[in-house]
CSV table of C-alpha atoms in Angstrom, one decimal:
chain,number,residue,atom,x,y,z
A,168,MET,CA,107.2,109.0,63.2
A,169,ALA,CA,104.5,111.1,61.6
A,170,ASP,CA,105.7,114.4,63.1
A,171,ALA,CA,108.1,116.1,60.7
A,172,THR,CA,110.0,118.3,63.2
A,173,SER,CA,113.2,116.5,62.5
A,174,VAL,CA,112.8,117.2,58.8
A,175,LEU,CA,112.6,120.9,59.4
A,176,HIS,CA,116.0,120.9,61.0
A,177,VAL,CA,117.9,119.4,58.0
A,178,SER,CA,118.4,122.7,56.2
A,179,PRO,CA,117.3,126.4,56.6
A,180,VAL,CA,115.7,126.0,53.2
A,181,ILE,CA,113.8,123.1,51.7
A,182,PRO,CA,114.1,123.3,47.9
A,183,VAL,CA,110.7,122.9,46.4
A,184,VAL,CA,111.5,121.3,43.0
A,185,THR,CA,109.4,120.4,39.9
A,186,ILE,CA,111.2,118.3,37.4
A,187,ALA,CA,109.8,117.5,34.0
A,188,ASP,CA,112.5,115.2,32.7
A,189,PRO,CA,113.6,112.4,35.0
A,190,GLN,CA,117.1,112.5,33.5
A,191,HIS,CA,117.5,115.8,35.4
A,192,ALA,CA,116.5,114.4,38.8
A,193,VAL,CA,119.8,112.9,40.0
A,194,PRO,CA,122.0,115.8,38.7
A,195,VAL,CA,119.7,118.3,40.5
A,196,ALA,CA,119.8,116.4,43.7
A,197,ARG,CA,123.6,116.1,43.6
A,198,ALA,CA,124.0,119.8,42.8
A,199,LEU,CA,122.0,120.6,45.9
A,200,VAL,CA,124.1,118.3,48.1
A,201,GLU,CA,127.3,119.8,46.7
A,202,GLY,CA,126.0,123.2,47.8
A,203,GLY,CA,125.3,122.0,51.3
A,204,VAL,CA,121.5,121.4,51.1
A,205,ARG,CA,120.7,117.8,51.9
A,206,ILE,CA,117.0,117.8,51.5
A,207,ILE,CA,114.6,118.1,48.5
A,208,GLU,CA,110.8,118.3,48.2
A,209,LEU,CA,110.0,116.9,44.8
A,210,THR,CA,106.5,118.1,43.7
A,211,LEU,CA,104.1,115.6,42.1
A,212,ARG,CA,103.1,118.1,39.4
A,213,THR,CA,104.3,116.2,36.4
A,214,ASP,CA,103.5,112.8,35.0
A,215,SER,CA,107.1,111.7,35.5
A,216,ALA,CA,107.5,113.0,39.0
A,217,LEU,CA,107.4,109.5,40.7
A,218,GLU,CA,110.1,108.3,38.3
A,219,SER,CA,112.2,111.3,39.3
A,220,LEU,CA,111.6,110.6,42.9
A,221,LYS,CA,112.6,107.0,42.6
A,222,ARG,CA,115.8,107.9,40.9
A,223,ILE,CA,116.8,110.3,43.6
A,224,ALA,CA,115.9,107.9,46.3
A,225,ASN,CA,118.0,105.1,44.7
A,226,GLU,CA,121.0,107.1,43.5
A,227,VAL,CA,121.5,110.0,45.9
A,228,PRO,CA,121.7,108.6,49.4
A,229,ASP,CA,123.1,111.8,50.8
A,230,ILE,CA,119.8,113.7,50.4
A,231,LEU,CA,116.5,113.4,52.2
A,232,VAL,CA,113.9,113.1,49.5
A,233,GLY,CA,110.3,114.0,50.1
A,234,ALA,CA,107.2,114.2,47.9
A,235,GLY,CA,105.2,117.5,47.7
A,236,THR,CA,101.8,118.5,46.4
A,237,ILE,CA,100.2,115.4,47.9
A,238,LEU,CA,96.5,115.9,47.3
A,239,THR,CA,95.1,112.3,47.6
A,240,PRO,CA,95.7,109.2,49.6
A,241,ALA,CA,96.7,107.4,46.4
A,242,GLN,CA,99.4,109.9,45.7
A,243,ALA,CA,100.7,109.4,49.2
A,244,ASP,CA,100.9,105.7,48.7
A,245,ASP,CA,102.6,106.0,45.4
A,246,ALA,CA,105.1,108.5,46.7
A,247,VAL,CA,106.1,106.2,49.6
A,248,SER,CA,106.4,103.2,47.3
A,249,ALA,CA,108.7,105.3,45.1
A,250,GLY,CA,111.0,106.0,48.0
A,251,ALA,CA,109.7,109.3,49.5
A,252,GLN,CA,111.1,109.7,53.0
A,253,PHE,CA,108.5,112.4,54.0
A,254,LEU,CA,105.3,113.8,52.6
A,255,VAL,CA,104.2,117.4,52.1
A,256,SER,CA,100.6,118.6,51.3
A,257,PRO,CA,99.7,122.1,50.3
A,258,GLY,CA,96.6,121.9,52.5
A,259,VAL,CA,94.9,119.1,54.4
A,260,THR,CA,91.5,117.4,54.8
A,261,PRO,CA,90.6,115.0,57.6
A,262,SER,CA,90.6,112.0,55.3
A,263,LEU,CA,93.9,112.9,53.7
A,264,LEU,CA,95.5,113.5,57.1
A,265,ASP,CA,94.1,110.2,58.4
A,266,HIS,CA,95.6,108.3,55.6
A,267,MET,CA,99.0,110.0,55.7
A,268,LEU,CA,99.3,109.3,59.4
A,269,GLN,CA,99.0,105.6,58.7
A,270,LEU,CA,102.2,105.6,56.6
A,271,ASP,CA,105.6,105.2,58.2
A,272,VAL,CA,107.1,108.5,57.1
A,273,PRO,CA,107.0,112.1,58.6
A,274,VAL,CA,104.1,114.2,57.4
A,275,LEU,CA,104.2,118.0,56.8
A,276,PRO,CA,100.6,119.1,56.3
A,277,GLY,CA,99.9,122.5,54.8
A,278,VAL,CA,97.9,125.0,56.9
A,279,ALA,CA,96.8,128.6,56.3
A,280,THR,CA,94.5,129.5,59.1
A,281,VAL,CA,94.5,129.3,62.9
A,282,GLY,CA,91.7,126.8,62.8
A,283,GLU,CA,93.7,124.5,60.5
A,284,VAL,CA,96.8,124.8,62.8
A,285,MET,CA,94.7,123.8,65.8
A,286,ALA,CA,93.1,120.9,63.9
A,287,VAL,CA,96.5,119.5,62.9
A,288,LEU,CA,97.9,120.1,66.4
A,289,GLU,CA,95.0,118.0,67.8
A,290,ARG,CA,96.3,115.1,65.8
A,291,GLY,CA,99.7,115.3,67.5
A,292,LEU,CA,101.7,117.1,64.8
A,293,ARG,CA,103.8,120.1,65.7
A,294,ALA,CA,105.5,120.7,62.4
A,295,MET,CA,103.5,122.3,59.6
A,296,LYS,CA,103.8,123.9,56.3
A,297,PHE,CA,102.4,127.4,56.1
A,298,PHE,CA,101.1,127.9,52.6
A,299,PRO,CA,100.8,130.1,50.6
A,300,ALA,CA,103.1,132.1,52.9
A,301,GLY,CA,103.2,135.4,51.1
A,302,PRO,CA,99.5,135.7,50.2
A,303,ALA,CA,98.4,134.2,53.5
A,304,GLY,CA,99.9,136.9,55.6
A,305,GLY,CA,103.7,136.5,55.6
A,306,PRO,CA,105.9,136.9,58.7
A,307,ASP,CA,103.5,139.2,60.5
A,308,TYR,CA,100.8,136.5,60.4
A,309,LEU,CA,103.1,133.8,61.7
A,310,ALA,CA,104.4,136.0,64.5
A,311,ALA,CA,100.7,136.5,65.5
A,312,ILE,CA,100.1,132.8,65.5
A,313,GLY,CA,103.2,132.1,67.6
A,314,ALA,CA,101.8,134.0,70.6
A,315,PRO,CA,98.8,131.8,71.4
A,316,ILE,CA,100.2,128.6,69.8
A,317,PRO,CA,103.9,128.5,70.6
A,318,ALA,CA,104.2,124.7,70.3
A,319,VAL,CA,104.0,124.7,66.5
A,320,GLN,CA,107.0,125.0,64.2
A,321,PHE,CA,106.4,126.2,60.6
A,322,CYS,CA,108.0,125.8,57.2
A,323,PRO,CA,106.5,128.7,55.3
A,324,THR,CA,106.4,128.2,51.5
A,325,GLY,CA,105.1,130.2,48.7
A,326,GLY,CA,106.4,133.5,47.4
A,327,ILE,CA,109.6,133.3,49.4
A,328,SER,CA,112.9,134.4,48.0
A,329,LEU,CA,116.5,134.6,49.2
A,330,ALA,CA,115.9,138.2,50.1
A,331,SER,CA,112.7,137.6,52.1
A,332,ALA,CA,113.7,134.3,53.8
A,333,PRO,CA,115.6,136.0,56.7
A,334,ASP,CA,112.4,137.8,57.7
A,335,TYR,CA,110.7,134.4,58.2
A,336,LEU,CA,113.8,132.6,59.7
A,337,ALA,CA,114.1,135.4,62.4
A,338,LEU,CA,110.8,134.2,63.9
A,339,PRO,CA,111.0,131.7,66.8
A,340,ASN,CA,108.2,129.5,65.3
A,341,VAL,CA,109.9,129.2,61.9
A,342,THR,CA,112.5,126.5,61.6
A,343,CYS,CA,113.0,126.6,57.9
A,344,VAL,CA,111.4,127.9,54.7
A,345,GLY,CA,110.5,126.3,51.4
A,346,GLY,CA,111.8,127.8,48.2
A,347,SER,CA,111.7,127.2,44.5
A,348,TRP,CA,114.4,129.7,43.8
A,349,LEU,CA,117.2,127.1,44.3
A,350,THR,CA,116.3,125.2,41.1
A,351,PRO,CA,115.2,127.8,38.5
A,352,ARG,CA,113.5,126.2,35.5
A,353,ALA,CA,116.1,127.6,33.1
A,354,ALA,CA,119.0,126.2,35.1
A,355,VAL,CA,117.4,122.7,35.2
A,356,GLU,CA,116.5,122.6,31.6
A,357,GLY,CA,119.8,124.1,30.6
A,358,GLU,CA,121.6,121.6,32.9
A,359,ASP,CA,123.4,124.4,34.7
A,360,TRP,CA,124.2,122.3,37.8
A,361,ALA,CA,126.8,124.8,38.9
A,362,GLN,CA,124.2,127.5,39.2
A,363,ILE,CA,122.0,125.3,41.4
A,364,THR,CA,125.0,124.5,43.6
A,365,ARG,CA,125.7,128.2,44.0
A,366,LEU,CA,122.1,128.9,44.9
A,367,ALA,CA,122.2,126.1,47.4
A,368,GLN,CA,125.3,127.5,49.0
A,369,GLY,CA,123.5,130.8,49.5
A,370,ALA,CA,120.5,129.0,51.0
A,371,ALA,CA,122.7,126.9,53.3
A,372,ALA,CA,124.3,130.1,54.6
A,373,LEU,CA,120.9,131.3,55.9
A,374,GLY,CA,121.3,128.8,58.8
A,375,LYS,CA,120.1,130.2,62.1
A,376,GLY,CA,122.6,130.7,64.8
C-alpha cells in the first residue's frame, strides 16, 4: 500500500495547491475535475490546510486528494485523519519515512540525490518525488539517474511549467510532474474557477501516449 506508483498514473500533472481560505477548497477541486484532472496535492502550508483537505475529501469524491509538504510524523497523522488518500514529503528522513510507512496510504517521498533515491528504494518504494526539480538538475539529471536505477519512477516537482513539463514527461522514468501553475493564486482568490478548469484541460492534454 505504501508505494505510490498507482498515484503517479492518475494524471500527467499533479496539481500542487496551497489554499488559504477553506471556502475555496471544494470549488478548486471541482474545477480541476471538470478540466480532467482527478488528483490534487494540497500542501500543509497554511493553518487552515487540514480543514481544506477535509472538505475536499468529504465533498469531492471524484478527486484523489493527498497532503503535501509533510515534514513531521504528526503532520502525517493529522493529514490521514483529515482524509488524505496519499502523502507527499519534500524530502525524507529515516524517522519520517518509518512513520509514514506505518500508515495505510501511499507515500511519495521527496528525493534530490542518488543516495536518497537508493535509500528510499531499499525501503521498497519505487515511486518518488524529485524535488526541487529545476534547481536539482532538471530532465538531464533524471535521465542520468534512469540509466543505473531504471526501477524508479519519478514525479518531478518545483520550477515546472506547462512549457517545460513535456521535457520531463518524455523521459521513461517520469510518470507525471507536479505543478502549481494549474491553480494560480490570483485565480483562486478571485474565484475564477473557469480559468482553473482551462489550465487543468491543458495539463490533462499532456498525457503520454
